[in-house]
mmCIF file of C-alpha atoms in Angstrom:
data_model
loop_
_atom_site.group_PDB
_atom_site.id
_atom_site.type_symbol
_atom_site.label_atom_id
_atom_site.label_comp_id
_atom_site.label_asym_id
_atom_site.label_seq_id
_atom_site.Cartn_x
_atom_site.Cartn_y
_atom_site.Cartn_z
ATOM 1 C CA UNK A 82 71.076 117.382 -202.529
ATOM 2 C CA UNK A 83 73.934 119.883 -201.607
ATOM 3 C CA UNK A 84 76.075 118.577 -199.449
ATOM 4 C CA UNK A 85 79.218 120.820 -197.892
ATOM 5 C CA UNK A 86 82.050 119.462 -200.398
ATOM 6 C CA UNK A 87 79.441 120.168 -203.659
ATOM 7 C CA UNK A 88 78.623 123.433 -202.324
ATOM 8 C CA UNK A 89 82.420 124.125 -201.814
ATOM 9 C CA UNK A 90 83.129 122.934 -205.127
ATOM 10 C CA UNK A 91 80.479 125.229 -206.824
ATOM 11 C CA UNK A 92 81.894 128.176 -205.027
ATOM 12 C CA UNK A 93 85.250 127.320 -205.851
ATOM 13 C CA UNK A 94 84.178 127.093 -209.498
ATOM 14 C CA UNK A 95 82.388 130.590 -209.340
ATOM 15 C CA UNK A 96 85.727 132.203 -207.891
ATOM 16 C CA UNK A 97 87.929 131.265 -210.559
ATOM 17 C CA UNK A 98 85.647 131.739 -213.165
ATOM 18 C CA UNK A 99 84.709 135.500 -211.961
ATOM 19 C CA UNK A 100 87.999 135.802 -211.491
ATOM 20 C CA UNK A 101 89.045 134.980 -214.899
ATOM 21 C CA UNK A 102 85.576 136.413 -216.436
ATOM 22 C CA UNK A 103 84.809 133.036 -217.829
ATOM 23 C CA UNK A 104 81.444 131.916 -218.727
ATOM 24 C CA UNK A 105 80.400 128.547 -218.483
ATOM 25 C CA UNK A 106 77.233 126.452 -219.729
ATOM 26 C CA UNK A 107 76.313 122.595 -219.432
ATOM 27 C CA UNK A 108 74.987 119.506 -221.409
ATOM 28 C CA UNK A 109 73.446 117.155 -219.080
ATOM 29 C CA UNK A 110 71.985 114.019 -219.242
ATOM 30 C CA UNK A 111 72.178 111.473 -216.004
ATOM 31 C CA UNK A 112 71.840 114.698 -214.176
ATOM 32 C CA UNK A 113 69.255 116.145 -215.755
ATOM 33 C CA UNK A 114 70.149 119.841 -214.592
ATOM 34 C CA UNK A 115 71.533 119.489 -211.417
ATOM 35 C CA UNK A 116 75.054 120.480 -212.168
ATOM 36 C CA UNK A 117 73.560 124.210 -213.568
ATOM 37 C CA UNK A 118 70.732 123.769 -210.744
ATOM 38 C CA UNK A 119 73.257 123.339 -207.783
ATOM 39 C CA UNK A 120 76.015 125.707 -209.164
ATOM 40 C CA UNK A 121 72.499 128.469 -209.375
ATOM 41 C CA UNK A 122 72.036 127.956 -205.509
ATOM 42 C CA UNK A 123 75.448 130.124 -205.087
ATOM 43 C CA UNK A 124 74.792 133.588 -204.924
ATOM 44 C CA UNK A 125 76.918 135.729 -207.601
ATOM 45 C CA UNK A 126 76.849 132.478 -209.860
ATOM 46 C CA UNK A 127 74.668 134.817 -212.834
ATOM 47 C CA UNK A 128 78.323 136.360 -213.627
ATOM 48 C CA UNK A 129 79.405 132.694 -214.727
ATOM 49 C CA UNK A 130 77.179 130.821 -215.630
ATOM 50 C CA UNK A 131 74.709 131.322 -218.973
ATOM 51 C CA UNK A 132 72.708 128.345 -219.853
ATOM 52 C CA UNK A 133 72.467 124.300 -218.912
ATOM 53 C CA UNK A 134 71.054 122.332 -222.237
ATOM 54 C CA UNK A 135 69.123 119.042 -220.542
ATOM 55 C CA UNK A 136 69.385 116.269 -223.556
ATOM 56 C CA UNK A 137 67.972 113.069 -221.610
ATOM 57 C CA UNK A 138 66.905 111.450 -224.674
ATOM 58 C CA UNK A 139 69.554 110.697 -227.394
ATOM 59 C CA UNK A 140 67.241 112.943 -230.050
ATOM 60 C CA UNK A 141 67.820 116.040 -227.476
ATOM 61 C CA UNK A 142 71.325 115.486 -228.123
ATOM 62 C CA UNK A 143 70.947 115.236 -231.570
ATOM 63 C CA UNK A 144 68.793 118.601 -231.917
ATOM 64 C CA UNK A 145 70.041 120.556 -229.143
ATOM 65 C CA UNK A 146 73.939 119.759 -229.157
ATOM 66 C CA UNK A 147 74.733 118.171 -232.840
ATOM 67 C CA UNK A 148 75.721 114.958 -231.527
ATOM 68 C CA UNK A 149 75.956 112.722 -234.562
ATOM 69 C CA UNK A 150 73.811 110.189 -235.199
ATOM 70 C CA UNK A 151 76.188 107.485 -236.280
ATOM 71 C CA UNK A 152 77.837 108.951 -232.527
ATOM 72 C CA UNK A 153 75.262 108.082 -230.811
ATOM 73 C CA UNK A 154 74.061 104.611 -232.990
ATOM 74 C CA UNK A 155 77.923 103.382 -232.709
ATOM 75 C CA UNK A 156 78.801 104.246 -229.330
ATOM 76 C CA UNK A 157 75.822 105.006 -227.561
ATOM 77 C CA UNK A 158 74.399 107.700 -225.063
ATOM 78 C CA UNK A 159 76.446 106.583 -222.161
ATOM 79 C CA UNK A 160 80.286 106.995 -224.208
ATOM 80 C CA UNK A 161 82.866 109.391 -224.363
ATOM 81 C CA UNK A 162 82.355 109.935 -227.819
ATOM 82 C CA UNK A 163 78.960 111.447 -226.699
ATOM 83 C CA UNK A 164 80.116 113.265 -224.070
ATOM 84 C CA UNK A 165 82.832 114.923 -226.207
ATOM 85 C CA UNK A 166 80.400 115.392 -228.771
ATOM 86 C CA UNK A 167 78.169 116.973 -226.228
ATOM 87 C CA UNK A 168 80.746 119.478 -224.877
ATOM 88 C CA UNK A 169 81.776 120.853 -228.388
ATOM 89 C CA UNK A 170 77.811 120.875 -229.060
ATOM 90 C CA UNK A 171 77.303 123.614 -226.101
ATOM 91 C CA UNK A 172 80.785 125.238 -227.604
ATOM 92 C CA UNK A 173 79.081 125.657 -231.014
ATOM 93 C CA UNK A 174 76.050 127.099 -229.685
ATOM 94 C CA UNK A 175 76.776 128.949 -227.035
ATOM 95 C CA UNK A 176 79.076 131.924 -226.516
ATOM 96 C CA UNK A 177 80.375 130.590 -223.256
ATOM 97 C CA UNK A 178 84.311 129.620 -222.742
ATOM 98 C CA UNK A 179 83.976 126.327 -220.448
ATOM 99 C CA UNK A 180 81.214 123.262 -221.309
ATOM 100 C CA UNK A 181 81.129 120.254 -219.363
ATOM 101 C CA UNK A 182 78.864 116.942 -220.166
ATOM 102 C CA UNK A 183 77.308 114.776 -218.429
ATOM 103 C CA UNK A 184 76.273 110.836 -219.672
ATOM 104 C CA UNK A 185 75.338 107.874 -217.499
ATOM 105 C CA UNK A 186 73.608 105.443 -216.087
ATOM 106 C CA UNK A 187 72.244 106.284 -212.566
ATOM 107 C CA UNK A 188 70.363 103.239 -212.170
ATOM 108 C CA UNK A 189 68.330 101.683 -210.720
ATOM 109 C CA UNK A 190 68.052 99.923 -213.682
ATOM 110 C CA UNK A 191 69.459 100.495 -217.577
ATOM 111 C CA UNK A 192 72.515 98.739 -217.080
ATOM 112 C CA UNK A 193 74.170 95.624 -218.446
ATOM 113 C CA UNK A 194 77.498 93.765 -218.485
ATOM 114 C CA UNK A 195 79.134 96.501 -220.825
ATOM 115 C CA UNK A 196 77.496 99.789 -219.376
ATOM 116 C CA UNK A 197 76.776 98.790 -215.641
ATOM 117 C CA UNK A 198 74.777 100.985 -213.160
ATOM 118 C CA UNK A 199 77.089 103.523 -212.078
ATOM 119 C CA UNK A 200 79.106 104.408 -215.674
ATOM 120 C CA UNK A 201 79.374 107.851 -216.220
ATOM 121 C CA UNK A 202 81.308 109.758 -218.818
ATOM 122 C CA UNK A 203 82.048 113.458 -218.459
ATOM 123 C CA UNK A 204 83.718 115.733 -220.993
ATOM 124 C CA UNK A 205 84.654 119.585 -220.690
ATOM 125 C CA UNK A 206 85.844 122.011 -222.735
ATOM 126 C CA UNK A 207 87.166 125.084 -223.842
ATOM 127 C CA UNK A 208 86.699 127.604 -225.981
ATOM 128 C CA UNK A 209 90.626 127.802 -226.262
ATOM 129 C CA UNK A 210 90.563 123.929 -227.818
ATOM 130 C CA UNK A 211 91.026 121.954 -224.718
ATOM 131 C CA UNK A 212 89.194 119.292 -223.940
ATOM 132 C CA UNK A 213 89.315 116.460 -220.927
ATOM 133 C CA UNK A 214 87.782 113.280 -220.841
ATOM 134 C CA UNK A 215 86.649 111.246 -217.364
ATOM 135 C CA UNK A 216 84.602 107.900 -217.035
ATOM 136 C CA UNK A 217 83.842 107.173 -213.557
ATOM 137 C CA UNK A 218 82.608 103.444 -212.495
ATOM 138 C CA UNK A 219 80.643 104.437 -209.427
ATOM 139 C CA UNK A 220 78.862 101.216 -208.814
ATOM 140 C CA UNK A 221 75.163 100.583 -207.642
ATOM 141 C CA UNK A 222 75.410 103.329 -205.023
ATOM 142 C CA UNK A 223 72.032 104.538 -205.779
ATOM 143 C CA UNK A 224 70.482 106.779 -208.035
ATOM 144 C CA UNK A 225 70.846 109.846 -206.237
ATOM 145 C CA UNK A 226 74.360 109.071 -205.104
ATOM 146 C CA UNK A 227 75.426 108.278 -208.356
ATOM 147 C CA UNK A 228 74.272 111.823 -209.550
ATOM 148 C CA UNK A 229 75.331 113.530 -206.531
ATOM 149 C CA UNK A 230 78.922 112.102 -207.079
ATOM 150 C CA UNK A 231 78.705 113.600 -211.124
ATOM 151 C CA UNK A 232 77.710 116.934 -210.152
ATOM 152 C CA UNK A 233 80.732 116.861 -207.964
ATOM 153 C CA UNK A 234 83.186 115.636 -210.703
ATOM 154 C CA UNK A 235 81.719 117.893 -213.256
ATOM 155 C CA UNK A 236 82.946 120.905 -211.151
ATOM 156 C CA UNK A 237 85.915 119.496 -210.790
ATOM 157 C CA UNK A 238 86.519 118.761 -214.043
ATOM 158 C CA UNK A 239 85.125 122.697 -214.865
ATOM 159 C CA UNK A 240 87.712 124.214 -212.068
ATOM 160 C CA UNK A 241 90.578 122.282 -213.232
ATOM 161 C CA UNK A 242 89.992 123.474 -217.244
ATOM 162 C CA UNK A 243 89.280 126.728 -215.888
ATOM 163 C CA UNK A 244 92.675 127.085 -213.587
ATOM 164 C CA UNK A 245 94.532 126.487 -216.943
ATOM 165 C CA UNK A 246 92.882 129.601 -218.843
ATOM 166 C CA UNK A 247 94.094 132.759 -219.184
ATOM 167 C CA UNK A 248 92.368 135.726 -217.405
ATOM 168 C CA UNK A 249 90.303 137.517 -219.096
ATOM 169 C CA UNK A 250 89.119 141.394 -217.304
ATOM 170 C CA UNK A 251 87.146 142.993 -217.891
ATOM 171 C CA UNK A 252 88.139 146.371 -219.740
ATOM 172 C CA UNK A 253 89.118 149.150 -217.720
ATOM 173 C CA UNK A 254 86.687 152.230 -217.327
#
């Protein structure tokens, strides 16, 4: 699962953020954990990172996050209205300063004419009010392709928001 450029990406991601003493937590979905799994597998990345909520099913992202139901029965899972929703859910329940989310359809199967195999929607935020929206089309690349490429873009998306904060040190001794 880690290639070089994800593994570069996480480290990246845990520079800026210790850097900046920013916390960050996740809302996944397609990826079911991976983008708090692979950012874990970089040493030092306890400093940054404080929780992933998984919310597969669209009732774990109505319990866990807050996403509304007329959200989720209007748009669907796989929107950006869900993924924003999803972002400011982690914001409201955790005391972190950067969320990202993560909805899709990984395939192989799920999709249809609207929603193909591939569609993902991400969504990060800050605690600061910003927020940044992404749908990626990836195709039928596969299933683990597809969520190989997401954890990728979700750190992106998390460096970028987190290169536009202000730091944050920690108090002097």
């Amino acid at each position: 699962m880690l290639d070089d450029d994800i593994v570069a990406a996480a480290r990246q991601l845990l520079a800026i953020c210790k850097h900046k003493n920013l916390l960050v937590a996740t809302a996944e979905s397609c990826t079911a954990g991976l983008v708090a799994g692979t950012l874990s597998e970089v040493p030092g990345v306890s400093s940054i990172l404080d929780r992933g909520y998984i919310t597969y099913s669209n009732q774990a992202k109505h319990e866990m996050l807050g996403v509304p139901q007329n959200v989720l029965d209007r748009h669907g899972a796989v929107s950006r209205e869900t993924a924003e929703a999803m972002a400011r859910g982690v914001l409201g329940r955790a005391r972190v300063d950067l969320a990202v989310s993560v909805t899709g359809i990984a395939g192989p199967d799920g999709g249809s004419a609207e929603k193909p195999v591939g569609l993902v929607h991400f969504a990060a935020a800050t605690r600061t009010g910003k927020l940044a929206h992404a749908e990626m089309r990836y195709g039928n690349i596969g299933r683990t392709n597809v969520r190989k490429q997401s954890v990728l873009k979700a750190f992106l998306m998390l460096h970028e928001l987190a290169e536009g904060e202000g730091a944050n040190p920690p108090p002097a001794a």
